[in-house]
């Protein structure tokens, strides 16, 4: 790094809200856990926005189709990385930041770490390069907390049962590299992660997530009593 290197653009959360990402390999159970946490937060009277990547916006749904549902080989690795980053840029600017500014708890099923694990580690495009690309895309927004549901490739495959997209069709060795990529991210910044063994019972995992999140909601200045507008 030279003296001219600008300061790290990473910022925590944004506005008054709380930004929580669910990450993990295919079949880890992220959507189930995001749903259970969202239901609990809603019961407590918080305004919750549920969203996902890729595909949290209208543009994102078109990008999702392009990047996930083509034939094998239809998207080259760098084009794939750029399409996920484009989805993320639009998602953050048009949905995530506005919801955070309104004081919502934003729960996203996948975020930037998925790009680092799938494109950076598993496709070997480079951890730092892919992280920098996405940080540029989102103007430095990182989650207040990332829930990593750690799943071995074989368990993920068994849980998915039917294969429905291009990434899921990759070999177990690809999914092993994805898993290692996620674990490396969590090890680098442990206070920003809760890492859970995805083979645990859903209710037990949900209780562990709630324990961690309740500390954050107690500290945050969140909107209450607002009808959750969803994503
Ligand atoms: P996901 O929506 O979690 O799958 P589904 O809902 O079909 O179970 O994710 C779709 C796929 O996209 C998944 O295989 C991971 C991959 N992906 C990346 O490779 N990079 C990314 O940046 C993101 C967000 C997802």
mmCIF file of N, CA, C and O in Angstrom, residues 20-23 28-42 48-53 105-110 147 149 196 202 205-206 209-210 213:
data_model
loop_
_atom_site.group_PDB
_atom_site.id
_atom_site.type_symbol
_atom_site.label_atom_id
_atom_site.label_comp_id
_atom_site.label_asym_id
_atom_site.label_seq_id
_atom_site.Cartn_x
_atom_site.Cartn_y
_atom_site.Cartn_z
ATOM 1 N N UNK A 20 -28.325 -7.157 8.215
ATOM 2 C CA UNK A 20 -27.893 -8.518 8.566
ATOM 3 C C UNK A 20 -27.930 -9.402 7.320
ATOM 4 O O UNK A 20 -28.952 -9.465 6.632
ATOM 5 N N UNK A 21 -26.809 -10.054 7.042
ATOM 6 C CA UNK A 21 -26.727 -10.934 5.864
ATOM 7 C C UNK A 21 -26.695 -12.392 6.310
ATOM 8 O O UNK A 21 -26.068 -12.726 7.325
ATOM 9 N N UNK A 22 -27.360 -13.251 5.554
ATOM 10 C CA UNK A 22 -27.300 -14.708 5.751
ATOM 11 C C UNK A 22 -26.484 -15.283 4.609
ATOM 12 O O UNK A 22 -26.796 -15.048 3.445
ATOM 13 N N UNK A 23 -25.431 -15.998 4.952
ATOM 14 C CA UNK A 23 -24.537 -16.552 3.945
ATOM 15 C C UNK A 23 -24.319 -18.040 4.196
ATOM 16 O O UNK A 23 -24.541 -18.531 5.311
ATOM 17 N N UNK A 28 -27.771 -24.645 2.685
ATOM 18 C CA UNK A 28 -27.407 -24.393 4.094
ATOM 19 C C UNK A 28 -28.620 -24.057 4.960
ATOM 20 O O UNK A 28 -28.567 -24.166 6.174
ATOM 21 N N UNK A 29 -29.711 -23.618 4.337
ATOM 22 C CA UNK A 29 -30.902 -23.260 5.123
ATOM 23 C C UNK A 29 -30.988 -21.767 5.439
ATOM 24 O O UNK A 29 -31.640 -21.370 6.412
ATOM 25 N N UNK A 30 -30.378 -20.940 4.614
ATOM 26 C CA UNK A 30 -30.370 -19.489 4.857
ATOM 27 C C UNK A 30 -31.764 -18.893 4.863
ATOM 28 O O UNK A 30 -32.108 -18.083 5.722
ATOM 29 N N UNK A 31 -32.579 -19.272 3.875
ATOM 30 C CA UNK A 31 -33.914 -18.662 3.765
ATOM 31 C C UNK A 31 -34.759 -19.003 4.986
ATOM 32 O O UNK A 31 -35.495 -18.158 5.494
ATOM 33 N N UNK A 32 -34.644 -20.246 5.458
ATOM 34 C CA UNK A 32 -35.396 -20.660 6.653
ATOM 35 C C UNK A 32 -34.984 -19.789 7.838
ATOM 36 O O UNK A 32 -35.833 -19.265 8.573
ATOM 37 N N UNK A 33 -33.679 -19.616 8.013
ATOM 38 C CA UNK A 33 -33.211 -18.840 9.173
ATOM 39 C C UNK A 33 -33.557 -17.362 9.041
ATOM 40 O O UNK A 33 -33.935 -16.716 10.019
ATOM 41 N N UNK A 34 -33.465 -16.820 7.837
ATOM 42 C CA UNK A 34 -33.846 -15.406 7.645
ATOM 43 C C UNK A 34 -35.331 -15.239 7.967
ATOM 44 O O UNK A 34 -35.741 -14.263 8.608
ATOM 45 N N UNK A 35 -36.139 -16.207 7.547
ATOM 46 C CA UNK A 35 -37.585 -16.150 7.813
ATOM 47 C C UNK A 35 -37.883 -16.204 9.312
ATOM 48 O O UNK A 35 -38.703 -15.436 9.822
ATOM 49 N N UNK A 36 -37.190 -17.108 10.028
ATOM 50 C CA UNK A 36 -37.444 -17.244 11.470
ATOM 51 C C UNK A 36 -37.003 -15.989 12.219
ATOM 52 O O UNK A 36 -37.706 -15.502 13.113
ATOM 53 N N UNK A 37 -35.853 -15.435 11.840
ATOM 54 C CA UNK A 37 -35.399 -14.218 12.521
ATOM 55 C C UNK A 37 -36.343 -13.055 12.218
ATOM 56 O O UNK A 37 -36.707 -12.283 13.116
ATOM 57 N N UNK A 38 -36.748 -12.958 10.954
ATOM 58 C CA UNK A 38 -37.664 -11.871 10.567
ATOM 59 C C UNK A 38 -38.970 -11.942 11.332
ATOM 60 O O UNK A 38 -39.495 -10.911 11.794
ATOM 61 N N UNK A 39 -39.505 -13.146 11.495
ATOM 62 C CA UNK A 39 -40.772 -13.308 12.218
ATOM 63 C C UNK A 39 -40.609 -12.863 13.670
ATOM 64 O O UNK A 39 -41.469 -12.164 14.234
ATOM 65 N N UNK A 40 -39.494 -13.217 14.276
ATOM 66 C CA UNK A 40 -39.244 -12.848 15.677
ATOM 67 C C UNK A 40 -39.096 -11.325 15.818
ATOM 68 O O UNK A 40 -39.677 -10.716 16.722
ATOM 69 N N UNK A 41 -38.355 -10.722 14.900
ATOM 70 C CA UNK A 41 -38.169 -9.260 14.965
ATOM 71 C C UNK A 41 -39.496 -8.531 14.753
ATOM 72 O O UNK A 41 -39.782 -7.520 15.407
ATOM 73 N N UNK A 42 -40.321 -9.052 13.846
ATOM 74 C CA UNK A 42 -41.626 -8.437 13.583
ATOM 75 C C UNK A 42 -42.500 -8.520 14.837
ATOM 76 O O UNK A 42 -43.159 -7.545 15.208
ATOM 77 N N UNK A 48 -39.161 -4.771 9.428
ATOM 78 C CA UNK A 48 -38.201 -5.703 8.812
ATOM 79 C C UNK A 48 -38.376 -5.698 7.294
ATOM 80 O O UNK A 48 -39.505 -5.771 6.802
ATOM 81 N N UNK A 49 -37.282 -5.618 6.564
ATOM 82 C CA UNK A 49 -37.306 -5.800 5.103
ATOM 83 C C UNK A 49 -36.539 -7.076 4.774
ATOM 84 O O UNK A 49 -35.364 -7.193 5.117
ATOM 85 N N UNK A 50 -37.225 -8.008 4.116
ATOM 86 C CA UNK A 50 -36.561 -9.242 3.661
ATOM 87 C C UNK A 50 -36.152 -9.057 2.217
ATOM 88 O O UNK A 50 -36.961 -8.619 1.393
ATOM 89 N N UNK A 51 -34.937 -9.447 1.888
ATOM 90 C CA UNK A 51 -34.536 -9.355 0.493
ATOM 91 C C UNK A 51 -33.480 -10.417 0.175
ATOM 92 O O UNK A 51 -33.140 -11.231 1.035
ATOM 93 N N UNK A 52 -33.010 -10.435 -1.053
ATOM 94 C CA UNK A 52 -32.078 -11.493 -1.462
ATOM 95 C C UNK A 52 -31.188 -11.023 -2.597
ATOM 96 O O UNK A 52 -31.503 -10.063 -3.308
ATOM 97 N N UNK A 53 -30.081 -11.734 -2.766
ATOM 98 C CA UNK A 53 -29.213 -11.532 -3.929
ATOM 99 C C UNK A 53 -28.881 -12.892 -4.525
ATOM 100 O O UNK A 53 -28.629 -13.833 -3.760
ATOM 101 N N UNK A 105 -34.781 -3.163 9.933
ATOM 102 C CA UNK A 105 -33.794 -4.243 9.965
ATOM 103 C C UNK A 105 -33.873 -4.884 8.585
ATOM 104 O O UNK A 105 -34.931 -5.375 8.181
ATOM 105 N N UNK A 106 -32.796 -4.830 7.837
ATOM 106 C CA UNK A 106 -32.765 -5.433 6.497
ATOM 107 C C UNK A 106 -32.083 -6.797 6.604
ATOM 108 O O UNK A 106 -30.940 -6.899 7.054
ATOM 109 N N UNK A 107 -32.831 -7.844 6.215
ATOM 110 C CA UNK A 107 -32.300 -9.213 6.224
ATOM 111 C C UNK A 107 -32.100 -9.633 4.784
ATOM 112 O O UNK A 107 -33.073 -9.712 4.022
ATOM 113 N N UNK A 108 -30.870 -9.870 4.403
ATOM 114 C CA UNK A 108 -30.633 -10.292 3.024
ATOM 115 C C UNK A 108 -30.131 -11.733 2.970
ATOM 116 O O UNK A 108 -29.255 -12.129 3.732
ATOM 117 N N UNK A 109 -30.766 -12.487 2.079
ATOM 118 C CA UNK A 109 -30.354 -13.854 1.795
ATOM 119 C C UNK A 109 -29.228 -13.727 0.760
ATOM 120 O O UNK A 109 -29.515 -13.470 -0.402
ATOM 121 N N UNK A 110 -27.993 -13.775 1.209
ATOM 122 C CA UNK A 110 -26.744 -13.592 0.455
ATOM 123 C C UNK A 110 -26.409 -12.112 0.248
ATOM 124 O O UNK A 110 -27.278 -11.276 0.034
ATOM 125 N N UNK A 147 -24.552 -13.844 9.331
ATOM 126 C CA UNK A 147 -24.813 -15.182 9.876
ATOM 127 C C UNK A 147 -24.324 -16.168 8.825
ATOM 128 O O UNK A 147 -24.867 -16.238 7.721
ATOM 129 N N UNK A 149 -23.973 -19.890 7.764
ATOM 130 C CA UNK A 149 -24.443 -21.265 8.008
ATOM 131 C C UNK A 149 -23.478 -22.188 7.282
ATOM 132 O O UNK A 149 -23.484 -22.281 6.048
ATOM 133 N N UNK A 196 -22.408 -20.837 12.356
ATOM 134 C CA UNK A 196 -23.194 -21.926 12.942
ATOM 135 C C UNK A 196 -23.091 -23.170 12.056
ATOM 136 O O UNK A 196 -23.046 -23.056 10.822
ATOM 137 N N UNK A 202 -33.154 -26.579 12.979
ATOM 138 C CA UNK A 202 -33.476 -25.191 12.628
ATOM 139 C C UNK A 202 -33.831 -24.322 13.842
ATOM 140 O O UNK A 202 -33.380 -23.181 13.933
ATOM 141 N N UNK A 205 -30.667 -23.398 15.777
ATOM 142 C CA UNK A 205 -29.898 -22.387 15.048
ATOM 143 C C UNK A 205 -30.569 -21.022 15.191
ATOM 144 O O UNK A 205 -29.909 -20.010 15.426
ATOM 145 N N UNK A 206 -31.897 -21.009 15.080
ATOM 146 C CA UNK A 206 -32.633 -19.734 15.173
ATOM 147 C C UNK A 206 -32.432 -19.095 16.542
ATOM 148 O O UNK A 206 -32.284 -17.870 16.645
ATOM 149 N N UNK A 209 -29.064 -17.454 16.612
ATOM 150 C CA UNK A 209 -29.080 -16.207 15.828
ATOM 151 C C UNK A 209 -29.762 -15.101 16.645
ATOM 152 O O UNK A 209 -29.265 -13.977 16.737
ATOM 153 N N UNK A 210 -30.890 -15.434 17.269
ATOM 154 C CA UNK A 210 -31.626 -14.428 18.067
ATOM 155 C C UNK A 210 -30.763 -13.884 19.204
ATOM 156 O O UNK A 210 -30.784 -12.682 19.470
ATOM 157 N N UNK A 213 -28.431 -11.395 17.701
ATOM 158 C CA UNK A 213 -29.106 -10.215 17.140
ATOM 159 C C UNK A 213 -29.721 -9.361 18.246
ATOM 160 O O UNK A 213 -29.764 -8.134 18.145
#
